[in-house]
mmCIF file of C-alpha atoms and ligand atoms in Angstrom:
data_model
loop_
_atom_site.group_PDB
_atom_site.id
_atom_site.type_symbol
_atom_site.label_atom_id
_atom_site.label_comp_id
_atom_site.label_asym_id
_atom_site.label_seq_id
_atom_site.Cartn_x
_atom_site.Cartn_y
_atom_site.Cartn_z
ATOM 1 C CA UNK P 1 131.178 70.999 89.911
ATOM 2 C CA UNK P 2 133.794 73.689 90.389
ATOM 3 C CA UNK P 3 137.023 72.210 91.702
ATOM 4 C CA UNK P 4 138.574 74.591 94.188
ATOM 5 C CA UNK P 5 142.275 73.885 94.036
ATOM 6 C CA UNK P 6 144.818 73.026 91.375
ATOM 7 C CA UNK P 7 145.637 69.800 93.245
ATOM 8 C CA UNK P 8 142.027 68.634 93.130
ATOM 9 C CA UNK P 9 141.847 69.420 89.398
ATOM 10 C CA UNK P 10 145.052 67.463 88.787
ATOM 11 C CA UNK P 11 143.609 64.495 90.721
ATOM 12 C CA UNK P 12 140.424 64.596 88.637
ATOM 13 C CA UNK P 13 142.595 64.658 85.498
ATOM 14 C CA UNK P 14 144.547 61.592 86.623
ATOM 15 C CA UNK P 15 141.399 59.623 87.496
ATOM 16 C CA UNK P 16 141.017 57.859 84.091
ATOM 17 C CA UNK P 17 144.679 56.728 84.210
ATOM 18 C CA UNK P 18 144.201 55.423 87.758
ATOM 19 C CA UNK P 19 141.161 53.407 86.605
ATOM 20 C CA UNK P 20 143.191 51.884 83.737
ATOM 21 C CA UNK P 21 146.026 51.062 86.185
ATOM 22 C CA UNK P 22 143.551 49.346 88.528
ATOM 23 C CA UNK P 23 142.222 47.274 85.609
ATOM 24 C CA UNK P 24 145.772 46.352 84.541
ATOM 25 C CA UNK P 25 146.660 45.257 88.088
ATOM 26 C CA UNK P 26 143.548 43.062 88.099
ATOM 27 C CA UNK P 27 145.343 41.101 85.311
ATOM 28 C CA UNK P 28 148.074 40.163 87.830
ATOM 29 C CA UNK P 29 145.907 37.364 89.211
ATOM 30 C CA UNK P 30 148.326 34.606 90.329
ATOM 31 C CA UNK P 31 146.421 31.914 88.395
ATOM 32 C CA UNK P 32 147.745 33.395 85.153
ATOM 33 C CA UNK P 33 151.394 32.989 86.124
ATOM 34 C CA UNK P 34 152.898 29.478 86.149
ATOM 35 C CA UNK P 35 155.830 30.618 88.295
ATOM 36 C CA UNK P 36 153.871 32.368 91.003
ATOM 37 C CA UNK P 37 155.070 31.747 94.539
ATOM 38 C CA UNK P 38 151.691 32.850 95.904
ATOM 39 C CA UNK P 39 149.920 29.529 95.275
ATOM 40 C CA UNK P 40 151.998 27.042 97.314
ATOM 41 C CA UNK P 41 151.629 23.308 96.612
ATOM 42 C CA UNK P 42 153.848 21.844 99.326
ATOM 43 C CA UNK P 43 154.430 21.961 103.079
ATOM 44 C CA UNK P 44 157.736 23.809 102.539
ATOM 45 C CA UNK P 45 156.198 26.445 100.270
ATOM 46 C CA UNK P 46 153.354 27.051 102.721
ATOM 47 C CA UNK P 47 155.831 27.957 105.496
ATOM 48 C CA UNK P 48 157.200 30.795 103.352
ATOM 49 C CA UNK P 49 153.738 31.787 102.187
ATOM 50 C CA UNK P 50 152.577 32.070 105.803
ATOM 51 C CA UNK P 51 155.435 34.474 106.670
ATOM 52 C CA UNK P 52 154.750 36.485 103.519
ATOM 53 C CA UNK P 53 151.031 36.757 104.348
ATOM 54 C CA UNK P 54 151.681 38.026 107.868
ATOM 55 C CA UNK P 55 154.294 40.524 106.735
ATOM 56 C CA UNK P 56 151.993 41.743 103.971
ATOM 57 C CA UNK P 57 149.136 42.631 106.361
ATOM 58 C CA UNK P 58 151.470 44.478 108.745
ATOM 59 C CA UNK P 59 152.913 46.397 105.787
ATOM 60 C CA UNK P 60 149.428 47.143 104.450
ATOM 61 C CA UNK P 61 148.366 48.564 107.839
ATOM 62 C CA UNK P 62 151.487 50.747 108.071
ATOM 63 C CA UNK P 63 150.993 51.962 104.489
ATOM 64 C CA UNK P 64 147.347 52.937 105.025
ATOM 65 C CA UNK P 65 148.058 54.741 108.324
ATOM 66 C CA UNK P 66 151.151 56.611 107.133
ATOM 67 C CA UNK P 67 149.776 57.592 103.711
ATOM 68 C CA UNK P 68 146.409 58.480 105.304
ATOM 69 C CA UNK P 69 148.084 60.776 107.851
ATOM 70 C CA UNK P 70 150.217 62.295 105.078
ATOM 71 C CA UNK P 71 147.255 63.015 102.778
ATOM 72 C CA UNK P 72 145.205 64.387 105.683
ATOM 73 C CA UNK P 73 148.043 66.781 106.615
ATOM 74 C CA UNK P 74 148.613 67.862 103.012
ATOM 75 C CA UNK P 75 144.995 68.975 102.602
ATOM 76 C CA UNK P 76 144.111 70.010 106.187
ATOM 77 C CA UNK P 77 147.213 72.162 106.815
ATOM 78 C CA UNK P 78 147.922 73.430 103.293
ATOM 79 C CA UNK P 79 149.255 76.996 103.132
ATOM 80 C CA UNK P 80 147.235 79.975 101.858
ATOM 81 C CA UNK P 81 148.698 83.192 100.460
ATOM 82 C CA UNK P 82 147.769 85.332 103.523
ATOM 83 C CA UNK P 83 148.794 82.783 106.205
ATOM 84 C CA UNK P 84 151.037 84.108 109.021
ATOM 85 C CA UNK P 85 154.359 82.375 109.787
ATOM 86 C CA UNK P 86 153.445 79.003 111.491
ATOM 87 C CA UNK P 87 154.778 78.262 114.994
ATOM 88 C CA UNK P 88 158.231 76.576 114.822
ATOM 89 C CA UNK P 89 158.574 73.224 116.667
ATOM 90 C CA UNK P 90 161.921 71.649 117.579
ATOM 91 C CA UNK P 91 161.491 67.985 118.600
ATOM 92 C CA UNK P 92 158.957 66.169 120.754
ATOM 93 C CA UNK P 93 160.370 63.436 122.998
ATOM 94 C CA UNK P 94 157.035 61.669 123.584
ATOM 95 C CA UNK P 95 156.206 61.384 119.868
ATOM 96 C CA UNK P 96 159.758 60.264 119.028
ATOM 97 C CA UNK P 97 159.602 57.485 121.636
ATOM 98 C CA UNK P 98 156.195 56.377 120.270
ATOM 99 C CA UNK P 99 157.338 56.261 116.650
ATOM 100 C CA UNK P 100 160.437 54.299 117.612
ATOM 101 C CA UNK P 101 158.561 51.831 119.812
ATOM 102 C CA UNK P 102 155.707 51.007 117.422
ATOM 103 C CA UNK P 103 157.959 49.921 114.487
ATOM 104 C CA UNK P 104 160.167 47.971 116.929
ATOM 105 C CA UNK P 105 157.113 46.057 118.176
ATOM 106 C CA UNK P 106 155.884 45.398 114.623
ATOM 107 C CA UNK P 107 159.346 44.098 113.604
ATOM 108 C CA UNK P 108 159.389 41.862 116.681
ATOM 109 C CA UNK P 109 155.951 40.500 115.729
ATOM 110 C CA UNK P 110 157.207 39.742 112.186
ATOM 111 C CA UNK P 111 160.429 38.191 113.534
ATOM 112 C CA UNK P 112 158.574 35.460 115.432
ATOM 113 C CA UNK P 113 157.061 33.633 112.379
ATOM 114 C CA UNK P 114 160.182 34.453 110.321
ATOM 115 C CA UNK P 115 162.644 32.829 112.737
ATOM 116 C CA UNK P 116 160.273 29.886 113.250
ATOM 117 C CA UNK P 117 160.069 29.509 109.443
ATOM 118 C CA UNK P 118 163.862 29.529 109.131
ATOM 119 C CA UNK P 119 164.185 26.712 111.681
ATOM 120 C CA UNK P 120 161.261 24.731 110.208
ATOM 121 C CA UNK P 121 162.622 24.856 106.635
ATOM 122 C CA UNK P 122 166.166 24.068 107.780
ATOM 123 C CA UNK P 123 165.095 20.726 109.237
ATOM 124 C CA UNK P 124 164.687 17.968 106.628
ATOM 125 C CA UNK P 125 161.910 15.580 107.691
ATOM 126 C CA UNK P 126 163.153 11.972 108.163
ATOM 127 C CA UNK P 127 162.718 9.332 105.419
ATOM 128 C CA UNK P 128 163.020 11.855 102.608
ATOM 129 C CA UNK P 129 163.803 10.432 99.155
ATOM 130 C CA UNK P 130 167.092 11.860 97.922
ATOM 131 C CA UNK P 131 167.523 13.457 94.500
ATOM 132 C CA UNK P 132 170.850 14.922 93.407
ATOM 133 C CA UNK P 133 170.491 18.127 91.411
ATOM 134 C CA UNK P 134 173.423 19.296 89.303
ATOM 135 C CA UNK P 135 173.356 22.697 87.614
ATOM 136 C CA UNK P 136 175.099 23.003 84.248
ATOM 137 C CA UNK P 137 175.351 25.971 81.868
ATOM 138 C CA UNK P 138 172.422 25.896 80.920
ATOM 139 C CA UNK P 139 170.442 22.847 81.951
ATOM 140 C CA UNK P 140 169.670 20.727 85.010
ATOM 141 C CA UNK P 141 170.636 17.123 85.733
ATOM 142 C CA UNK P 142 168.590 15.027 88.188
ATOM 143 C CA UNK P 143 170.116 11.846 89.631
ATOM 144 C CA UNK P 144 168.158 9.386 91.799
ATOM 145 C CA UNK P 145 170.900 7.684 93.854
ATOM 146 C CA UNK P 146 168.720 4.899 95.339
ATOM 147 C CA UNK P 147 167.638 3.716 91.883
ATOM 148 C CA UNK P 148 170.825 4.877 90.104
ATOM 149 C CA UNK P 149 168.987 6.598 87.248
ATOM 150 C CA UNK P 150 169.459 10.083 85.844
ATOM 151 C CA UNK P 151 167.366 12.415 83.765
ATOM 152 C CA UNK P 152 167.620 16.010 82.580
ATOM 153 C CA UNK P 153 165.473 19.115 82.919
ATOM 154 C CA UNK P 154 162.330 17.244 83.992
ATOM 155 C CA UNK P 155 162.383 16.096 87.602
ATOM 156 C CA UNK P 156 159.936 13.349 88.507
ATOM 157 C CA UNK P 157 158.727 13.354 92.101
ATOM 158 C CA UNK P 158 156.159 11.258 93.959
ATOM 159 C CA UNK P 159 153.367 13.465 95.342
ATOM 160 C CA UNK P 160 152.731 12.888 99.038
ATOM 161 C CA UNK P 161 156.337 11.809 99.731
ATOM 162 C CA UNK P 162 159.064 14.137 100.989
ATOM 163 C CA UNK P 163 161.966 14.615 98.595
ATOM 164 C CA UNK P 164 165.329 15.993 99.684
ATOM 165 C CA UNK P 165 167.456 17.680 97.034
ATOM 166 C CA UNK P 166 171.264 17.595 97.289
ATOM 167 C CA UNK P 167 172.286 20.424 95.016
ATOM 168 C CA UNK P 168 175.637 21.007 93.282
ATOM 169 C CA UNK P 169 176.997 22.835 90.276
ATOM 170 C CA UNK P 170 179.231 21.489 87.515
ATOM 171 C CA UNK P 171 180.466 24.965 86.600
ATOM 172 C CA UNK P 172 179.335 28.387 87.873
ATOM 173 C CA UNK P 173 176.891 29.640 90.512
ATOM 174 C CA UNK P 174 173.209 28.994 89.716
ATOM 175 C CA UNK P 175 170.048 29.068 91.818
ATOM 176 C CA UNK P 176 167.442 26.310 91.831
ATOM 177 C CA UNK P 177 163.907 27.652 92.100
ATOM 178 C CA UNK P 178 160.734 25.545 91.921
ATOM 179 C CA UNK P 179 158.302 28.333 92.939
ATOM 180 C CA UNK P 180 155.207 26.208 93.594
ATOM 181 C CA UNK P 181 157.133 23.839 95.893
ATOM 182 C CA UNK P 182 159.943 25.768 97.605
ATOM 183 C CA UNK P 183 162.011 28.922 97.707
ATOM 184 C CA UNK P 184 165.230 29.575 95.814
ATOM 185 C CA UNK P 185 168.384 27.694 96.726
ATOM 186 C CA UNK P 186 171.807 28.888 95.590
ATOM 187 C CA UNK P 187 173.849 26.322 93.660
ATOM 188 C CA UNK P 188 177.642 26.367 94.059
ATOM 189 C CA UNK P 189 180.503 24.414 92.504
ATOM 190 C CA UNK P 190 182.216 22.430 95.247
ATOM 191 C CA UNK P 191 179.638 23.054 97.953
ATOM 192 C CA UNK P 192 176.401 21.163 98.504
ATOM 193 C CA UNK P 193 173.177 22.976 99.373
ATOM 194 C CA UNK P 194 169.915 21.268 100.281
ATOM 195 C CA UNK P 195 166.198 21.744 99.804
ATOM 196 C CA UNK P 196 163.194 19.565 100.596
ATOM 197 C CA UNK P 197 159.435 19.497 100.197
ATOM 198 C CA UNK P 198 156.402 17.222 100.101
ATOM 199 C CA UNK P 199 154.170 17.976 97.124
ATOM 200 C CA UNK P 200 150.453 17.672 97.737
ATOM 201 C CA UNK P 201 149.353 17.857 94.097
ATOM 202 C CA UNK P 202 150.194 16.104 90.860
ATOM 203 C CA UNK P 203 150.892 17.854 87.565
ATOM 204 C CA UNK P 204 153.624 19.522 85.542
ATOM 205 C CA UNK P 205 155.088 22.691 87.075
ATOM 206 C CA UNK P 206 157.778 24.984 85.756
ATOM 207 C CA UNK P 207 160.879 26.197 87.557
ATOM 208 C CA UNK P 208 163.829 28.391 86.725
ATOM 209 C CA UNK P 209 167.468 29.147 87.407
ATOM 210 C CA UNK P 210 167.278 32.268 89.546
ATOM 211 C CA UNK P 211 170.891 33.455 89.586
ATOM 212 C CA UNK P 212 172.555 35.029 86.562
ATOM 213 C CA UNK P 213 174.899 32.388 85.167
ATOM 214 C CA UNK P 214 175.766 33.511 81.673
ATOM 215 C CA UNK P 215 174.154 34.620 78.446
ATOM 216 C CA UNK P 216 171.452 31.902 78.451
ATOM 217 C CA UNK P 217 170.589 32.129 82.158
ATOM 218 C CA UNK P 218 166.973 32.952 81.260
ATOM 219 C CA UNK P 219 166.736 29.704 79.267
ATOM 220 C CA UNK P 220 167.979 27.522 82.111
ATOM 221 C CA UNK P 221 164.544 26.299 83.070
ATOM 222 C CA UNK P 222 163.220 22.954 84.274
ATOM 223 C CA UNK P 223 159.956 21.228 85.100
ATOM 224 C CA UNK P 224 158.818 19.267 88.104
ATOM 225 C CA UNK P 225 156.523 16.412 87.138
ATOM 226 C CA UNK P 226 154.684 15.423 90.291
ATOM 227 C CA UNK P 227 152.998 12.019 89.905
ATOM 228 C CA UNK P 228 151.288 9.488 92.182
ATOM 229 C CA UNK P 229 153.689 7.217 94.133
ATOM 230 C CA UNK P 230 152.603 4.236 91.981
ATOM 231 C CA UNK P 231 153.320 6.148 88.745
ATOM 232 C CA UNK P 232 156.636 7.274 90.214
ATOM 233 C CA UNK P 233 157.697 3.709 90.973
ATOM 234 C CA UNK P 234 156.636 2.770 87.437
ATOM 235 C CA UNK P 235 158.765 5.571 86.038
ATOM 236 C CA UNK P 236 161.799 4.524 88.087
ATOM 237 C CA UNK P 237 161.400 0.908 86.913
ATOM 238 C CA UNK P 238 161.128 2.128 83.308
ATOM 239 C CA UNK P 239 164.217 4.349 83.710
ATOM 240 C CA UNK P 240 166.185 1.410 85.069
ATOM 241 C CA UNK P 241 165.589 -0.424 81.800
ATOM 242 C CA UNK P 242 167.328 2.533 80.104
ATOM 243 C CA UNK P 243 170.163 2.863 82.566
ATOM 244 C CA UNK P 244 173.403 1.082 83.239
ATOM 245 C CA UNK P 245 171.921 -1.236 85.872
ATOM 246 C CA UNK P 246 169.520 -4.152 85.397
ATOM 247 C CA UNK P 247 166.066 -3.404 86.843
ATOM 248 C CA UNK P 248 165.792 -3.859 90.629
ATOM 249 C CA UNK P 249 162.821 -5.336 92.476
ATOM 250 C CA UNK P 250 160.020 -2.744 92.482
ATOM 251 C CA UNK P 251 159.861 -0.616 95.653
ATOM 252 C CA UNK P 252 156.699 -0.801 97.743
ATOM 253 C CA UNK P 253 154.408 2.208 97.446
ATOM 254 C CA UNK P 254 154.207 4.188 100.699
ATOM 255 C CA UNK P 255 150.962 3.774 102.620
ATOM 256 C CA UNK P 256 148.869 6.352 104.414
ATOM 257 C CA UNK P 257 150.111 9.419 102.587
ATOM 258 C CA UNK P 258 147.843 12.420 102.472
ATOM 259 C CA UNK P 259 147.853 12.845 98.717
ATOM 260 C CA UNK P 260 145.148 15.191 97.531
ATOM 261 C CA UNK P 261 142.806 13.409 95.166
ATOM 262 C CA UNK P 262 141.880 16.682 93.499
ATOM 263 C CA UNK P 263 145.021 17.248 91.492
ATOM 264 C CA UNK P 264 146.169 20.721 90.636
ATOM 265 C CA UNK P 265 146.869 19.249 87.210
ATOM 266 C CA UNK P 266 149.887 21.465 86.672
ATOM 267 C CA UNK P 267 149.943 24.830 85.078
ATOM 268 C CA UNK P 268 152.184 24.189 82.122
ATOM 269 C CA UNK P 269 151.065 23.068 78.675
ATOM 270 C CA UNK P 270 152.396 19.577 78.202
ATOM 271 C CA UNK P 271 153.073 18.584 74.587
ATOM 272 C CA UNK P 272 154.025 15.030 75.623
ATOM 273 C CA UNK P 273 150.926 14.560 77.751
ATOM 274 C CA UNK P 274 151.198 10.924 78.933
ATOM 275 C CA UNK P 275 153.875 10.222 81.557
ATOM 276 C CA UNK P 276 156.764 8.019 80.499
ATOM 277 C CA UNK P 277 155.652 5.274 82.882
ATOM 278 C CA UNK P 278 152.597 4.569 80.749
ATOM 279 C CA UNK P 279 154.686 4.502 77.595
ATOM 280 C CA UNK P 280 156.924 1.797 78.913
ATOM 281 C CA UNK P 281 159.105 0.353 76.228
ATOM 282 C CA UNK P 282 157.245 2.400 73.650
ATOM 283 C CA UNK P 283 160.456 2.746 71.697
ATOM 284 C CA UNK P 284 160.961 -0.988 71.512
ATOM 285 C CA UNK P 285 157.307 -1.731 70.720
ATOM 286 C CA UNK P 286 156.719 0.930 68.072
ATOM 287 C CA UNK P 287 157.523 -0.083 64.505
ATOM 288 C CA UNK P 288 160.578 1.882 63.428
ATOM 289 C CA UNK P 289 160.532 3.197 59.885
ATOM 290 C CA UNK P 290 163.379 4.134 57.566
ATOM 291 C CA UNK P 291 163.575 7.620 59.161
ATOM 292 C CA UNK P 292 164.447 5.977 62.492
ATOM 293 C CA UNK P 293 167.212 3.913 60.904
ATOM 294 C CA UNK P 294 168.591 6.967 59.100
ATOM 295 C CA UNK P 295 168.386 8.972 62.333
ATOM 296 C CA UNK P 296 170.223 6.289 64.264
ATOM 297 C CA UNK P 297 173.022 6.339 61.708
ATOM 298 C CA UNK P 298 173.172 10.149 61.766
ATOM 299 C CA UNK P 299 173.273 10.157 65.580
ATOM 300 C CA UNK P 300 176.438 8.047 65.398
ATOM 301 C CA UNK P 301 178.084 9.914 62.515
ATOM 302 C CA UNK P 302 177.072 13.575 62.960
ATOM 303 C CA UNK P 303 178.789 13.934 66.318
ATOM 304 C CA UNK P 304 175.699 13.793 68.613
ATOM 305 C CA UNK P 305 177.073 10.845 70.568
ATOM 306 C CA UNK P 306 180.290 12.763 71.253
ATOM 307 C CA UNK P 307 178.357 14.732 73.901
ATOM 308 C CA UNK P 308 175.119 12.843 74.663
ATOM 309 C CA UNK P 309 174.466 9.430 76.163
ATOM 310 C CA UNK P 310 171.253 7.589 75.277
ATOM 311 C CA UNK P 311 171.292 5.806 78.641
ATOM 312 C CA UNK P 312 169.668 7.158 81.803
ATOM 313 C CA UNK P 313 173.080 7.863 83.329
ATOM 314 C CA UNK P 314 174.856 10.853 84.818
ATOM 315 C CA UNK P 315 176.964 12.865 82.404
ATOM 316 C CA UNK P 316 179.815 10.339 82.032
ATOM 317 C CA UNK P 317 183.429 11.391 81.962
ATOM 318 C CA UNK P 318 184.240 13.097 78.686
ATOM 319 C CA UNK P 319 180.621 13.835 77.733
ATOM 320 C CA UNK P 320 179.165 17.280 78.357
ATOM 321 C CA UNK P 321 175.493 17.196 77.307
ATOM 322 C CA UNK P 322 172.398 15.863 79.090
ATOM 323 C CA UNK P 323 171.474 12.224 78.536
ATOM 324 C CA UNK P 324 168.748 11.737 75.918
ATOM 325 C CA UNK P 325 167.353 8.483 77.326
ATOM 326 C CA UNK P 326 163.801 9.884 77.550
ATOM 327 C CA UNK P 327 164.106 12.928 75.302
ATOM 328 C CA UNK P 328 161.141 11.737 73.208
ATOM 329 C CA UNK P 329 158.733 12.069 76.139
ATOM 330 C CA UNK P 330 160.141 15.104 77.941
ATOM 331 C CA UNK P 331 157.722 18.025 77.924
ATOM 332 C CA UNK P 332 160.417 20.535 76.983
ATOM 333 C CA UNK P 333 163.851 20.561 75.333
ATOM 334 C CA UNK P 334 166.867 22.893 75.038
ATOM 335 C CA UNK P 335 167.224 23.378 78.808
ATOM 336 C CA UNK P 336 163.597 22.962 79.818
ATOM 337 C CA UNK P 337 162.048 26.016 78.179
ATOM 338 C CA UNK P 338 161.218 25.056 74.550
ATOM 339 C CA UNK P 339 158.116 22.908 74.026
ATOM 340 C CA UNK P 340 159.056 19.468 72.771
ATOM 341 C CA UNK P 341 157.133 19.555 69.506
ATOM 342 C CA UNK P 342 158.453 17.871 66.338
ATOM 343 C CA UNK P 343 159.016 21.257 64.733
ATOM 344 C CA UNK P 344 160.961 22.644 67.726
ATOM 345 C CA UNK P 345 163.027 19.472 68.122
ATOM 346 C CA UNK P 346 164.059 19.525 64.435
ATOM 347 C CA UNK P 347 164.954 23.207 64.591
ATOM 348 C CA UNK P 348 166.926 22.693 67.810
ATOM 349 C CA UNK P 349 168.911 19.883 66.119
ATOM 350 C CA UNK P 350 169.506 21.994 62.988
ATOM 351 C CA UNK P 351 170.466 25.335 64.469
ATOM 352 C CA UNK P 352 171.056 25.328 68.230
ATOM 353 C CA UNK P 353 173.142 28.487 67.951
ATOM 354 C CA UNK P 354 170.100 30.365 66.598
ATOM 355 C CA UNK P 355 167.640 28.865 69.077
ATOM 356 C CA UNK P 356 169.938 29.299 72.108
ATOM 357 C CA UNK P 357 173.000 31.320 71.193
ATOM 358 C CA UNK P 358 176.141 30.497 73.154
ATOM 359 C CA UNK P 359 175.035 26.996 74.149
ATOM 360 C CA UNK P 360 177.723 24.283 74.034
ATOM 361 C CA UNK P 361 175.903 22.408 71.236
ATOM 362 C CA UNK P 362 177.332 23.615 67.904
ATOM 363 C CA UNK P 363 175.504 23.911 64.584
ATOM 364 C CA UNK P 364 176.563 20.669 62.906
ATOM 365 C CA UNK P 365 175.368 21.436 59.392
ATOM 366 C CA UNK P 366 172.323 19.171 59.700
ATOM 367 C CA UNK P 367 169.972 19.446 56.713
ATOM 368 C CA UNK P 368 166.154 19.616 57.031
ATOM 369 C CA UNK P 369 165.847 16.006 55.896
ATOM 370 C CA UNK P 370 168.508 14.869 58.352
ATOM 371 C CA UNK P 371 166.836 16.773 61.192
ATOM 372 C CA UNK P 372 163.558 14.938 60.441
ATOM 373 C CA UNK P 373 165.360 11.604 60.675
ATOM 374 C CA UNK P 374 167.163 12.576 63.884
ATOM 375 C CA UNK P 375 163.865 13.795 65.336
ATOM 376 C CA UNK P 376 162.216 10.456 64.477
ATOM 377 C CA UNK P 377 165.077 8.588 66.147
ATOM 378 C CA UNK P 378 165.091 10.749 69.284
ATOM 379 C CA UNK P 379 161.285 10.851 69.520
ATOM 380 C CA UNK P 380 161.334 7.056 69.897
ATOM 381 C CA UNK P 381 163.487 7.415 73.047
ATOM 382 C CA UNK P 382 160.821 7.720 75.727
HETATM 383 CU CU1 CUA K 401 171.906 28.942 85.849
HETATM 384 CU CU2 CUA K 401 171.142 31.165 85.810
#
């Protein structure tokens, strides 16, 4: 076929690239991305998703109409060498009123679900379980005030129950972002912000600091481990055996919650697959070999305990690192981004400044053998 114009020939030339681009975009399926906000798993996240959906279809309509009219005009009214001077037009009041009114009406239509969404997300439902979230450079601390237990980088929540997060920073500005459950929330020193949601699925889901907070901002991640209410109560009871307080009477599981039986199962590979609740007192029950004893000694003498508590407590005065009460069973280490395998844990102990340059933990001159012993000791803390 003979292509008449240069533009048509250029389009034909670009066709293979456009096909490749279309194929590449097909790879952007949200299932492949653990931190997609397009697959909401909570009531809160669905409010935002609803607004985004509506806005998207309005935008799609505007795009198709405007680009369609543009392309039509480009080809229909293109100039030819012997064309006379076209008639000159200066303004058209009717058209100007129409193209001002239509966008105003579309914006008004988008404003209705947006404003409703703002009010709906601003209102914490009653009877929410409180969790204090504290941002540190570069890790997250989660404190459960009712049970008085604290963990780091892996937040346990009961699926089917509303949680309310009271968010603070210990140092600079961060942003707490659990994309499958809620939008981003800025984190300030000296000012509390709040966020809530009710998860409808169980599993392990990743989240991320979403505000630049220093050189290792990208490695200030965390995970949300959403478990059944019974497993959650089991976890709390287990944590209380590791904390400063003696265990309290177990809380009653909430009745009548609409917890989905088909679990989403999480979208993050979990190297420590079983939840801590089912490994209750694993550390005490497991036979501890000579590596454990050597590790325990090294933990006391190498300087680890100068920064880290082994109890499920908030960062106590004077200490600066996350507590390691359950480090052996956490899915990730080093601020919630490095898989908690034996190899990674040993390397993290040996050379934190290589693994996560600029982090407060210094290289302490730990040998390979010592790192194996420390790993054995910490792995037993579940
Ligand atoms: Cu904390 Cu970025």
